[in-house]
mmCIF file of C-alpha atoms in Angstrom:
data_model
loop_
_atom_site.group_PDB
_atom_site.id
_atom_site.type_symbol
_atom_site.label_atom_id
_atom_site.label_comp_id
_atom_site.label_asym_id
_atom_site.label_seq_id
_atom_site.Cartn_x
_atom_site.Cartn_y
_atom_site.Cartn_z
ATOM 1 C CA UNK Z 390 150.061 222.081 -28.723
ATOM 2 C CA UNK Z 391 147.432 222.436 -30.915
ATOM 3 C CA UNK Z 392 149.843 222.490 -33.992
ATOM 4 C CA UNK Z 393 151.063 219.575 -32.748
ATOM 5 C CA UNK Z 394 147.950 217.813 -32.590
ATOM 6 C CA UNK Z 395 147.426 219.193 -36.473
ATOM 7 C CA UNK Z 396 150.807 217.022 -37.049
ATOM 8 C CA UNK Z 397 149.918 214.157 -35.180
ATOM 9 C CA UNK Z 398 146.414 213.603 -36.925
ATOM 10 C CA UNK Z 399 147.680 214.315 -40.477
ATOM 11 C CA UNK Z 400 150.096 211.257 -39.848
ATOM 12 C CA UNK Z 401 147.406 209.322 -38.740
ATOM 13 C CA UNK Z 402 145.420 210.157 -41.812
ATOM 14 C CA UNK Z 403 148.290 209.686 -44.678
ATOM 15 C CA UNK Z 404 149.245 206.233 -42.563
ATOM 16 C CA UNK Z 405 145.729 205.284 -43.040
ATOM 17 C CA UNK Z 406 145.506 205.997 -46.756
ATOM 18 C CA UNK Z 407 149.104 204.102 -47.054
ATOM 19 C CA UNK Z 408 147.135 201.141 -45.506
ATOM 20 C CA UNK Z 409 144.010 201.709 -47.453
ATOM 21 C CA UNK Z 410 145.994 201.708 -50.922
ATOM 22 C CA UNK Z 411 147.733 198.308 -49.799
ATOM 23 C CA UNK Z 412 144.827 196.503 -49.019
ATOM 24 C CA UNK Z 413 143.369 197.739 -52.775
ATOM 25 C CA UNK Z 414 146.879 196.763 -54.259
ATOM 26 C CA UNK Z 415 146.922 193.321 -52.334
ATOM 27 C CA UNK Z 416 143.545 192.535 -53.399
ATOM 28 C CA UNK Z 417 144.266 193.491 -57.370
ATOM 29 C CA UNK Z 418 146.923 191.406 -57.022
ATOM 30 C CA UNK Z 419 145.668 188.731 -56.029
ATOM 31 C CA UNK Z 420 142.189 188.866 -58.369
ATOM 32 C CA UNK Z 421 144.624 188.536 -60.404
ATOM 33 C CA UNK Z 422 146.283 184.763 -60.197
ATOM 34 C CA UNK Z 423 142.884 183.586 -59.067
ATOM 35 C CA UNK Z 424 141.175 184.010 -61.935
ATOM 36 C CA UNK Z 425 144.014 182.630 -64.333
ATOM 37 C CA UNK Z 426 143.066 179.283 -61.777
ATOM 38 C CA UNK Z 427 139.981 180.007 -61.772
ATOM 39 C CA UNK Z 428 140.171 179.655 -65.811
ATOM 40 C CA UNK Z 429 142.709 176.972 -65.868
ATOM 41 C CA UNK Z 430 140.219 174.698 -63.283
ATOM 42 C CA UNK Z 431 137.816 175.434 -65.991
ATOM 43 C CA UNK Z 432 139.512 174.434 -68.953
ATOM 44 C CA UNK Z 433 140.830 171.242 -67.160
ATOM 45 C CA UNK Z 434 137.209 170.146 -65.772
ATOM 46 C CA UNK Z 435 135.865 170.589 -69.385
ATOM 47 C CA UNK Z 436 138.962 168.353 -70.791
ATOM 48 C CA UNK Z 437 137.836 166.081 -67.737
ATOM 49 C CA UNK Z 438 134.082 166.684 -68.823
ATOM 50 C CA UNK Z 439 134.717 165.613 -72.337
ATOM 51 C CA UNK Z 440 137.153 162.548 -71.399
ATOM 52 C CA UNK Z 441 134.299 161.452 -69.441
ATOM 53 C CA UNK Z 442 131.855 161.960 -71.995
ATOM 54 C CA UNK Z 443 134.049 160.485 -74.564
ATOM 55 C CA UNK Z 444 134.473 157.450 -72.770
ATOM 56 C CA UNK Z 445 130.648 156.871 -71.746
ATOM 57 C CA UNK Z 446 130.305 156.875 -75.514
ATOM 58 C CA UNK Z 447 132.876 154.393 -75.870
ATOM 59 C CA UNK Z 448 131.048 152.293 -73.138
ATOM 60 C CA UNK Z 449 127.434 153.058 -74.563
ATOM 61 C CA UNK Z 450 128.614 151.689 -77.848
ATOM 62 C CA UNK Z 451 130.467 148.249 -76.552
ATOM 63 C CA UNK Z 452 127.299 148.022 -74.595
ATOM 64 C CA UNK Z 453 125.601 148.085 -77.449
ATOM 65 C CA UNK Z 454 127.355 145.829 -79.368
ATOM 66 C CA UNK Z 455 126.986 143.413 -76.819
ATOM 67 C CA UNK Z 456 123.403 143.960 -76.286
ATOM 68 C CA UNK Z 457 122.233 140.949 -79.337
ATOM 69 C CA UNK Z 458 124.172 138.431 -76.310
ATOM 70 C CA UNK Z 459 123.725 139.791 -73.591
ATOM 71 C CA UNK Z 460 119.627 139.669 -72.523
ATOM 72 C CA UNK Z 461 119.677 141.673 -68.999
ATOM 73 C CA UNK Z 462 121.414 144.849 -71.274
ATOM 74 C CA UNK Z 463 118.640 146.783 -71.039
ATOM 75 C CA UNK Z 464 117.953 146.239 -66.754
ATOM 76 C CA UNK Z 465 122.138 146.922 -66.622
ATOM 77 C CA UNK Z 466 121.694 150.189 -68.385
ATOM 78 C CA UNK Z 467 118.319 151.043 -66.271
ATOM 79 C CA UNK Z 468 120.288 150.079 -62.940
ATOM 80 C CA UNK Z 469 123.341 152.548 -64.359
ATOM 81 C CA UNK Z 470 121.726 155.546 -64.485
ATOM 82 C CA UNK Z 471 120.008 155.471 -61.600
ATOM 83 C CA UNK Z 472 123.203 155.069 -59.265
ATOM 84 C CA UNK Z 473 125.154 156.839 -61.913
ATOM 85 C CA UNK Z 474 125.161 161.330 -61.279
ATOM 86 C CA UNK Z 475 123.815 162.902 -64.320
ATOM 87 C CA UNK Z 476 125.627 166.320 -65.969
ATOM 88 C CA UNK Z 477 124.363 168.535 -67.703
ATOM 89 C CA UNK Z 478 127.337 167.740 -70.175
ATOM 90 C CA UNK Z 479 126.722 164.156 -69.669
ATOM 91 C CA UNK Z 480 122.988 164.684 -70.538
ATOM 92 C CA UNK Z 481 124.035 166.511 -73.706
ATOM 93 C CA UNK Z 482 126.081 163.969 -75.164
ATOM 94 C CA UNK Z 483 123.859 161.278 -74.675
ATOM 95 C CA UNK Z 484 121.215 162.393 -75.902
ATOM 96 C CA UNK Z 485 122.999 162.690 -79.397
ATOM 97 C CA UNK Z 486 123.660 159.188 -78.954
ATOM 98 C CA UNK Z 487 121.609 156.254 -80.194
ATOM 99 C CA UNK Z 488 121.870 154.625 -77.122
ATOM 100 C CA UNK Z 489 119.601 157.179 -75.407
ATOM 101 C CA UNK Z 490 116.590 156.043 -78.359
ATOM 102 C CA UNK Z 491 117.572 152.537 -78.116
ATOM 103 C CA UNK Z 492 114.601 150.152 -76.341
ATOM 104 C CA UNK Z 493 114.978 147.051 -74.603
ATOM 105 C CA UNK Z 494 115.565 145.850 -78.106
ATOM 106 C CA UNK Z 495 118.640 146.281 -79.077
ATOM 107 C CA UNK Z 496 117.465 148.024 -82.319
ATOM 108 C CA UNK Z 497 116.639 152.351 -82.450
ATOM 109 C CA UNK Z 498 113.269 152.885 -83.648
ATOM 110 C CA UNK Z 499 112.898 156.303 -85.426
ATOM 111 C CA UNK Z 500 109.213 156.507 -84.402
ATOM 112 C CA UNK Z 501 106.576 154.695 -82.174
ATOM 113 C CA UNK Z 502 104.085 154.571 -85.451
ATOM 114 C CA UNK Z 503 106.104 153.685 -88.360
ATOM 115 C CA UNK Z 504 108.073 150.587 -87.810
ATOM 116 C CA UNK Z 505 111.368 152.677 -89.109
ATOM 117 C CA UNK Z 506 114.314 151.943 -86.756
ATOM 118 C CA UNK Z 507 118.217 151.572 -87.191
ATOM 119 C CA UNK Z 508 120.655 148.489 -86.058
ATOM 120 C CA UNK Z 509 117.281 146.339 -87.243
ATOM 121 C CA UNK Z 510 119.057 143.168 -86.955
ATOM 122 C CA UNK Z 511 120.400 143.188 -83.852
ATOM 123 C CA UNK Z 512 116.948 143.142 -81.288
ATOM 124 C CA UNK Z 513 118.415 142.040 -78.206
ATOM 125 C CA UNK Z 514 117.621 138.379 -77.182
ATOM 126 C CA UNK Z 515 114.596 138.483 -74.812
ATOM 127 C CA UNK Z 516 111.689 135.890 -73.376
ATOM 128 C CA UNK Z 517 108.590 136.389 -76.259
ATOM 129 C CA UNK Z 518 105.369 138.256 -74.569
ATOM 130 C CA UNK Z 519 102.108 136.520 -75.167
ATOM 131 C CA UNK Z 520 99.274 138.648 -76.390
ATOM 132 C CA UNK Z 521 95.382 138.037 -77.359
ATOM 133 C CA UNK Z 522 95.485 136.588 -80.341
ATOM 134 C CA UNK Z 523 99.610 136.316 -80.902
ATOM 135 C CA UNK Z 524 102.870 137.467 -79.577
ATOM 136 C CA UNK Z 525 105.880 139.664 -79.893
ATOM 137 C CA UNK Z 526 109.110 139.708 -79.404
ATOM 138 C CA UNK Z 527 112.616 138.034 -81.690
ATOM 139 C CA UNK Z 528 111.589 137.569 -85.545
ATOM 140 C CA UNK Z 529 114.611 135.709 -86.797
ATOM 141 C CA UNK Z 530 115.695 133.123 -89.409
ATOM 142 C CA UNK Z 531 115.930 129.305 -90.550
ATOM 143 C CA UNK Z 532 116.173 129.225 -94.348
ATOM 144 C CA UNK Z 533 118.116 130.553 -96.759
ATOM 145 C CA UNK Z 534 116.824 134.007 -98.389
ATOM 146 C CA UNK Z 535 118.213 132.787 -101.621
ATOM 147 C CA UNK Z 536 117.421 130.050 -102.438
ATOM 148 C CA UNK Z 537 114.415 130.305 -100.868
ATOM 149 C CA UNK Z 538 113.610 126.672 -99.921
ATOM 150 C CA UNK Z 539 110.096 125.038 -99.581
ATOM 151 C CA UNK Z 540 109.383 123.418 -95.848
ATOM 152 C CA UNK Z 541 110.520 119.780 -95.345
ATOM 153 C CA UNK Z 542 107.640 120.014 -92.748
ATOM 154 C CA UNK Z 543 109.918 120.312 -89.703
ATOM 155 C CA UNK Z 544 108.273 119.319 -86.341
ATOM 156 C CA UNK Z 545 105.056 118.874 -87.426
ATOM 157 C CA UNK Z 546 106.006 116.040 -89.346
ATOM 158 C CA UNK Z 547 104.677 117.500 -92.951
ATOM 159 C CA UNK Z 548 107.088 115.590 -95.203
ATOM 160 C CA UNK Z 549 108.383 117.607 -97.640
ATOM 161 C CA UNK Z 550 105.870 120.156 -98.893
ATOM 162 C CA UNK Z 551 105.712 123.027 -101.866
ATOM 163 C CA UNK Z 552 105.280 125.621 -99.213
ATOM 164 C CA UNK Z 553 107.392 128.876 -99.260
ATOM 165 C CA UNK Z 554 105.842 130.786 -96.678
ATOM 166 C CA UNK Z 555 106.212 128.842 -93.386
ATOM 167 C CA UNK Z 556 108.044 129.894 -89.880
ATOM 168 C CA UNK Z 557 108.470 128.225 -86.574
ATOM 169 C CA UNK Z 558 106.726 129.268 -83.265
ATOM 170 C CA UNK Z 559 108.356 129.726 -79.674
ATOM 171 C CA UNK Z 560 107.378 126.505 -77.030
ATOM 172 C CA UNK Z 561 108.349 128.459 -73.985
ATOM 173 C CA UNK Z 562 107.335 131.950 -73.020
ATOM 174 C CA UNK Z 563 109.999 131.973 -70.076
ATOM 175 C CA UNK Z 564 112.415 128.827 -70.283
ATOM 176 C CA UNK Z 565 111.296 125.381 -69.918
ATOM 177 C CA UNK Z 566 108.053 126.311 -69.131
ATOM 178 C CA UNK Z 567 106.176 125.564 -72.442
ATOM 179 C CA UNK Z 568 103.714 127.726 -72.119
ATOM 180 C CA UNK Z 569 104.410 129.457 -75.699
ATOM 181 C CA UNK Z 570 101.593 128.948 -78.794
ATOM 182 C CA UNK Z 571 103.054 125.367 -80.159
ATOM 183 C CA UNK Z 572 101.301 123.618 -77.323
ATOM 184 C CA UNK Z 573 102.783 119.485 -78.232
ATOM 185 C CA UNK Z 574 102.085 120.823 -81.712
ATOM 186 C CA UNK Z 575 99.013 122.205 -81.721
ATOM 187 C CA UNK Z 576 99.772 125.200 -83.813
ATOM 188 C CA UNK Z 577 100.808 122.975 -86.368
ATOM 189 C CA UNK Z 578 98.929 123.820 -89.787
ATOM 190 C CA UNK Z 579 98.054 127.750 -88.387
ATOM 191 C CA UNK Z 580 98.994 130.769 -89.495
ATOM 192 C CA UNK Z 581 100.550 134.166 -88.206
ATOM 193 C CA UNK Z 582 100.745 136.882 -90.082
ATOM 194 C CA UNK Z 583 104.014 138.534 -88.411
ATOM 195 C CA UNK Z 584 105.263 141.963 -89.259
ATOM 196 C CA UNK Z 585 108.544 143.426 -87.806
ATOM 197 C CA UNK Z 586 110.733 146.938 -87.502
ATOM 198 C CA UNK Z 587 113.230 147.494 -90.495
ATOM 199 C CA UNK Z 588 114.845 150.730 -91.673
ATOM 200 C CA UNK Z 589 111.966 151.171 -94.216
ATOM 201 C CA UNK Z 590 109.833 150.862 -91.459
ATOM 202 C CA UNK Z 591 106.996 148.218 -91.123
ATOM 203 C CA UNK Z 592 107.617 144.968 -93.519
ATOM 204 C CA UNK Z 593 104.866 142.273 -93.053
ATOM 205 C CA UNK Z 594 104.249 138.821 -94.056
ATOM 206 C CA UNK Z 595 101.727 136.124 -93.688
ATOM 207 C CA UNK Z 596 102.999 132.270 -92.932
ATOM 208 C CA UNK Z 597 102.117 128.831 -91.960
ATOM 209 C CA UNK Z 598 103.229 126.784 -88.920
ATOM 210 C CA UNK Z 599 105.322 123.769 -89.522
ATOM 211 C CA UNK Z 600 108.437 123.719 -87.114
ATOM 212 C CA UNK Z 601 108.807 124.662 -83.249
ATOM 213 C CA UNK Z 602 111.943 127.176 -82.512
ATOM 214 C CA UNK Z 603 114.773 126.015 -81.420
ATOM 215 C CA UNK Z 604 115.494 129.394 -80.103
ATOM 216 C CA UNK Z 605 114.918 129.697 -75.607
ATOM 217 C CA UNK Z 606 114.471 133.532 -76.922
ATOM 218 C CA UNK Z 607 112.873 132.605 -80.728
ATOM 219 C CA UNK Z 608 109.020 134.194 -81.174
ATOM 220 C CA UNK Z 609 108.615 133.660 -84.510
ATOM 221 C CA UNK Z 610 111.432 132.093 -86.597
ATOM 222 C CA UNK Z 611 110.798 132.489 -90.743
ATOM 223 C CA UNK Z 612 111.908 130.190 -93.174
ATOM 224 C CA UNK Z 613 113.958 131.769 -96.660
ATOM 225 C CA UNK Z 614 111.349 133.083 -98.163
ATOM 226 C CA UNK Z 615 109.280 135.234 -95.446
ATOM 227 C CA UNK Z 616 112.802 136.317 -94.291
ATOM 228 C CA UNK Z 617 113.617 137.527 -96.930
ATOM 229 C CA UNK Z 618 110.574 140.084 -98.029
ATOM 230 C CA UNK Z 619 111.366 141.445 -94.366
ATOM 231 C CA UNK Z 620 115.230 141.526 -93.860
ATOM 232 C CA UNK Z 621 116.424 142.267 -97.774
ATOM 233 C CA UNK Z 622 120.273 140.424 -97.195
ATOM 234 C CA UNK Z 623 120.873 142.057 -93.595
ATOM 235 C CA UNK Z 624 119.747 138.560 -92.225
ATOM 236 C CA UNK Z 625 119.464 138.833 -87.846
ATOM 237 C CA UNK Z 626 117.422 138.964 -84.635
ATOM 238 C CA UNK Z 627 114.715 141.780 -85.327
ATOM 239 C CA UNK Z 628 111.741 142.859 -83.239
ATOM 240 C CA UNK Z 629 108.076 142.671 -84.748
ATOM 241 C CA UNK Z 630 104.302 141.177 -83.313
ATOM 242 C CA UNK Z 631 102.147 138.349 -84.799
ATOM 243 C CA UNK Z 632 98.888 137.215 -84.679
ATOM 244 C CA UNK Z 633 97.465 133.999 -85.832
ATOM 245 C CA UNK Z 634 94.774 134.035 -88.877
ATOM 246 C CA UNK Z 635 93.351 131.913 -91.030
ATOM 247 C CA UNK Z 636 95.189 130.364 -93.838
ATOM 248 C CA UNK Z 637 92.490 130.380 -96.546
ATOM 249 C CA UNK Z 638 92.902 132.399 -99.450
ATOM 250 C CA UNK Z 639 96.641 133.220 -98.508
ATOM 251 C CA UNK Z 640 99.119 133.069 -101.358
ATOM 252 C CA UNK Z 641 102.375 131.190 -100.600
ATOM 253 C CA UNK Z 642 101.097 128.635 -97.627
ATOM 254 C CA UNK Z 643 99.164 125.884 -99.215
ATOM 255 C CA UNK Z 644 101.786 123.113 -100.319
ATOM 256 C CA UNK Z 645 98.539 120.794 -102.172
ATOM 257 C CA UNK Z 646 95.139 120.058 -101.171
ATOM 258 C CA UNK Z 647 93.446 119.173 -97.847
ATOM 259 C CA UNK Z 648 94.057 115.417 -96.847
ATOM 260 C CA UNK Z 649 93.921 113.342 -93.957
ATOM 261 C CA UNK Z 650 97.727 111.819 -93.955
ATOM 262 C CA UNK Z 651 97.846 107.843 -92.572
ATOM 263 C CA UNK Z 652 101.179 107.709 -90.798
ATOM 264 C CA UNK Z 653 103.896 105.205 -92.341
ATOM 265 C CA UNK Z 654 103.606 101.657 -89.890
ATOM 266 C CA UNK Z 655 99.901 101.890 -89.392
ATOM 267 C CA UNK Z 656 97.507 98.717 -89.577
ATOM 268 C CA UNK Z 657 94.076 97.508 -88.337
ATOM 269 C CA UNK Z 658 95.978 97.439 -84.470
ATOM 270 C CA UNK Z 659 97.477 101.247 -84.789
ATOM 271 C CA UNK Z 660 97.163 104.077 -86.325
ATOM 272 C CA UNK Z 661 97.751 107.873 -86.014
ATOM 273 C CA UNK Z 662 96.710 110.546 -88.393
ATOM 274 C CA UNK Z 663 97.051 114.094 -89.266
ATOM 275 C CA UNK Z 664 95.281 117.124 -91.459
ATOM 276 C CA UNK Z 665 97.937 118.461 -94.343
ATOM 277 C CA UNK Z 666 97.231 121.584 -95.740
ATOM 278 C CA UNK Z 667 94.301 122.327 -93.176
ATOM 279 C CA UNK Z 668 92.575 125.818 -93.559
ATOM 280 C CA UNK Z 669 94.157 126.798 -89.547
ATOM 281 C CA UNK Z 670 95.154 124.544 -86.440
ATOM 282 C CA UNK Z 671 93.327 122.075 -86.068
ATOM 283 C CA UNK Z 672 91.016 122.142 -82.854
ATOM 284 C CA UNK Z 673 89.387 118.993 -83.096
ATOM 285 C CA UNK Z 674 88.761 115.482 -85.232
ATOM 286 C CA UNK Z 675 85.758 113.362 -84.572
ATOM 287 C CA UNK Z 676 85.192 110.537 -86.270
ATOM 288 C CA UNK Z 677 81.170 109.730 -86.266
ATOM 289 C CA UNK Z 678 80.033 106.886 -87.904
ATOM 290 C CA UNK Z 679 77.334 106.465 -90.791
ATOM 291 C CA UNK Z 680 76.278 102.725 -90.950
ATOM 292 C CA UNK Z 681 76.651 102.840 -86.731
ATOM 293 C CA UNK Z 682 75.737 105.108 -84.486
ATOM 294 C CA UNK Z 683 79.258 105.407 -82.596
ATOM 295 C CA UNK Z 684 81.270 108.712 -82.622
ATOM 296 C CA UNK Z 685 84.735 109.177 -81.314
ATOM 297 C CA UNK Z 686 86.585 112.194 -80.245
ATOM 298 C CA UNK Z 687 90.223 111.524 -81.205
ATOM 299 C CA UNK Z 688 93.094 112.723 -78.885
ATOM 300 C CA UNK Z 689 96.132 114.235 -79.902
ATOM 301 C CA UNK Z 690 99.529 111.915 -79.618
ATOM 302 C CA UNK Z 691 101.427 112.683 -76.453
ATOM 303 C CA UNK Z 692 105.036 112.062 -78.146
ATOM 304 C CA UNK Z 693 104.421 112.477 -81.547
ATOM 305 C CA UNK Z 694 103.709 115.817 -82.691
ATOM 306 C CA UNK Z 695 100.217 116.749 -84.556
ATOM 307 C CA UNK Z 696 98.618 113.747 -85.005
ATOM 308 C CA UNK Z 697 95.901 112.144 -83.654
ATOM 309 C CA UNK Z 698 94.982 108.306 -82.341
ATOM 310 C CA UNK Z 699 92.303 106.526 -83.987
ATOM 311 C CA UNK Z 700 90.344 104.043 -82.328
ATOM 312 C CA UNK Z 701 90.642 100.205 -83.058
ATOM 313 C CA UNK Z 702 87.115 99.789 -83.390
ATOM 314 C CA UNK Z 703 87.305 102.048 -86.267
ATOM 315 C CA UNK Z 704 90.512 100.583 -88.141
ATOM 316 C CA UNK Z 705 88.769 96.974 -88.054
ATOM 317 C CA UNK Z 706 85.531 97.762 -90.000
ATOM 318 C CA UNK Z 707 84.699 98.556 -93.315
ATOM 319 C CA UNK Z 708 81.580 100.688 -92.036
ATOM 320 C CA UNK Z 709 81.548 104.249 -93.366
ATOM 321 C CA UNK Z 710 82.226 107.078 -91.217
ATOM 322 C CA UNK Z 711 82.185 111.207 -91.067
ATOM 323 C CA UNK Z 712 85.578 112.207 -90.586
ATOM 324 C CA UNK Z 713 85.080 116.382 -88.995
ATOM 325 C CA UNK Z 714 87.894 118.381 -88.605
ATOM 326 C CA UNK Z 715 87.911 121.476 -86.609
ATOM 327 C CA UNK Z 716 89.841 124.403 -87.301
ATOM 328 C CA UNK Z 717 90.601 127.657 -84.688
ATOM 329 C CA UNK Z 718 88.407 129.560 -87.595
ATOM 330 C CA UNK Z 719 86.767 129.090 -90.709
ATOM 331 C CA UNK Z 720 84.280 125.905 -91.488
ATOM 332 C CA UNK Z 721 84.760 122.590 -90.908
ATOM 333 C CA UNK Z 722 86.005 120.222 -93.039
ATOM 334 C CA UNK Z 723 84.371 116.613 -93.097
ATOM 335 C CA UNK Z 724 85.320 113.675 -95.422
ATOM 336 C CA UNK Z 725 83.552 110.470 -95.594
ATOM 337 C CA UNK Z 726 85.140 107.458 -95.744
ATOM 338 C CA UNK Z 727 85.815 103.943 -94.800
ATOM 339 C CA UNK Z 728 87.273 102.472 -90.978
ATOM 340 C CA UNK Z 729 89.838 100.848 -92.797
ATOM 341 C CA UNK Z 730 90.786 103.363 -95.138
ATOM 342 C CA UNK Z 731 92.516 105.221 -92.031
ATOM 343 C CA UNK Z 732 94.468 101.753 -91.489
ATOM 344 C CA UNK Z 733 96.677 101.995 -94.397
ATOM 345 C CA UNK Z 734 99.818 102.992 -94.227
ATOM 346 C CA UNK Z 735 100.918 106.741 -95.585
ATOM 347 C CA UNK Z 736 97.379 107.033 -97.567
ATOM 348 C CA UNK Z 737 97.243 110.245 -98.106
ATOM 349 C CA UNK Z 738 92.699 110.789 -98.267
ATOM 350 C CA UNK Z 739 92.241 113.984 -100.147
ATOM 351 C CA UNK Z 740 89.164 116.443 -99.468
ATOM 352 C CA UNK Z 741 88.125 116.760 -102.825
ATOM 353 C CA UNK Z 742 88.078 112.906 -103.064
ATOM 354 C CA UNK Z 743 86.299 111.866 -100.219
ATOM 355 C CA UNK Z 744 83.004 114.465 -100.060
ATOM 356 C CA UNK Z 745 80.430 111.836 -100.942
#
């Protein structure tokens, strides 16, 4: 019996082992396949990875392409990522694109500091933003950078002028609302110095008012000559800032000397004037007389832009008056002249003339 029992538990024992060794076998075996799929899932989720990658790229660039038409680009791209997941893949591959640096602009600035950026020309189209003393937003173009034309003193109703260096300003800050710097033409005659983002980094120049934009999305639009000193030939919509200054002592703004301009149709009934060449915008004319003690504060033509209504009383008399102009800086200018003088059609009353 007890040789039997011997028998009985070596069976047991070698059945066991049999057992064991298949359960090691079955498990090599199937390691085995499993991490051949486990590979192959790999290989095909980083084909998938890449696809995906490839054709957020594709995307991100048609986006961008898009982006000079297309204002709410930036808000579509902010709204996209934060429904969109992020990879780490994903993450990787845009961040070597220059979508990932690109602002609300539509152009890549290299740096924060230096004004250096790439796709200058194409700032995306955007409402200007008011600021203390000036704006920012679109600096585009209305002349021709080659030939370089002088203003034909566009809505400010200059007449043709020898000025190079003059731009339009934006009416509206958001559309319609006309709450931009040209005010009924009240900037007329001022000037901004502007400067703006190019791939050599910050290019500035200094110009004089003498058009309103056209532009629902215009901040600053430059006429041949300013445009070109900041865009070279790659003519477009690029970002930059401006702040109005004073026009004295600026090269390239003054078309001829300070005059009070009659406008064409006037008479001893009627008569509108305006300040050509002034040293800023004008603020304020008041007309105060010498041989009377009347004074008169003109007001600015509702209708016709940048000039100014001059009383009756004034146009009908031969009596000498103080003519003081206002600017938004600098001194005041002040001629002296006769009532009737300002009745005559297009006279055009220089300063230097009309100081004694």
């Amino acid at each position: 019996m007890r040789n039997l029992a011997l028998v009985f538990c070596f069976s047991a024992l070698v059945s066991a082992g049999i057992v064991a060794c298949g359960d090691d076998a079955s498990a090599s075996a199937a390691d085995t396949p499993l991490s051949e799929s486990s590979l192959l899932s790999s290989s095909s989720a980083d084909d998938s990875a890449g696809a995906k990658s490839s054709s957020s790229e594709k995307t991100s660039s048609e986006s961008k392409l898009s982006s000079s038409t297309e204002p709410g680009f930036s808000e579509n791209v902010a709204k996209s990522s934060e429904s969109a997941p992020v990879s780490s893949s994903s993450v990787a591959s845009e961040a070597s694109s220059s979508s990932v640096a690109q602002t609300s602009s539509g152009s890549t600035p290299t740096s924060s500091d230096d004004g250096k950026c790439t796709n200058c020309d194409s700032f995306t189209a955007a409402d200007p933003e008011l600021t203390e003393n000036g704006g920012k937003g679109s600096v585009t173009t209305y002349g021709s950078i080659t030939a370089k034309e002088t203003s034909l003193g566009g809505a400010c109703n200059y007449g043709q002028t020898n000025i190079q260096y003059y731009a339009a300003i934006h009416v509206n800050v958001s559309p319609g609302d006309e709450k931009g710097p040209w005010n009924g033409g009240a900037a007329c005659g001022g000037c901004v110095h502007v400067k703006a983002r190019t791939p050599d980094g910050w290019k500035e120049v200094t110009v004089r008012i003498t058009d309103r934009c056209p532009d629902a999305n215009c901040g600053v639009d430059l006429g041949g000559a300013p445009a070109s000193d900041i865009m070279g030939i790659q003519v477009g919509r690029y970002s930059g800032e401006w702040e109005f200054v004073s026009c004295e002592g600026v090269e390239g703004v003054w078309g001829d000397s300070t005059s009070i301009w009659v406008k064409e149709g006037a008479s001893e009934f009627w008569s509108i004037i305006q300040v050509r060449n002034p040293k800023d915008m004008v603020k304020s004319i008041t007309i105060y007389g010498v041989d009377t003690r009347d004074a008169h504060e003109l007001e600015m033509v509702v209708g016709t832009e940048n000039f100014w209504t001059v009383p009756k009383a004034v146009l009908q008399t031969d009596n000498r008056y103080r003519v003081v102009v206002k600017y938004r800086t600098g001194t005041d200018d002040e001629w002296k002249i006769k009532g009737s003088d300002l009745a005559e059609p297009e006279a055009n009353l220089y300063l230097y003339e009309h100081r004694d």
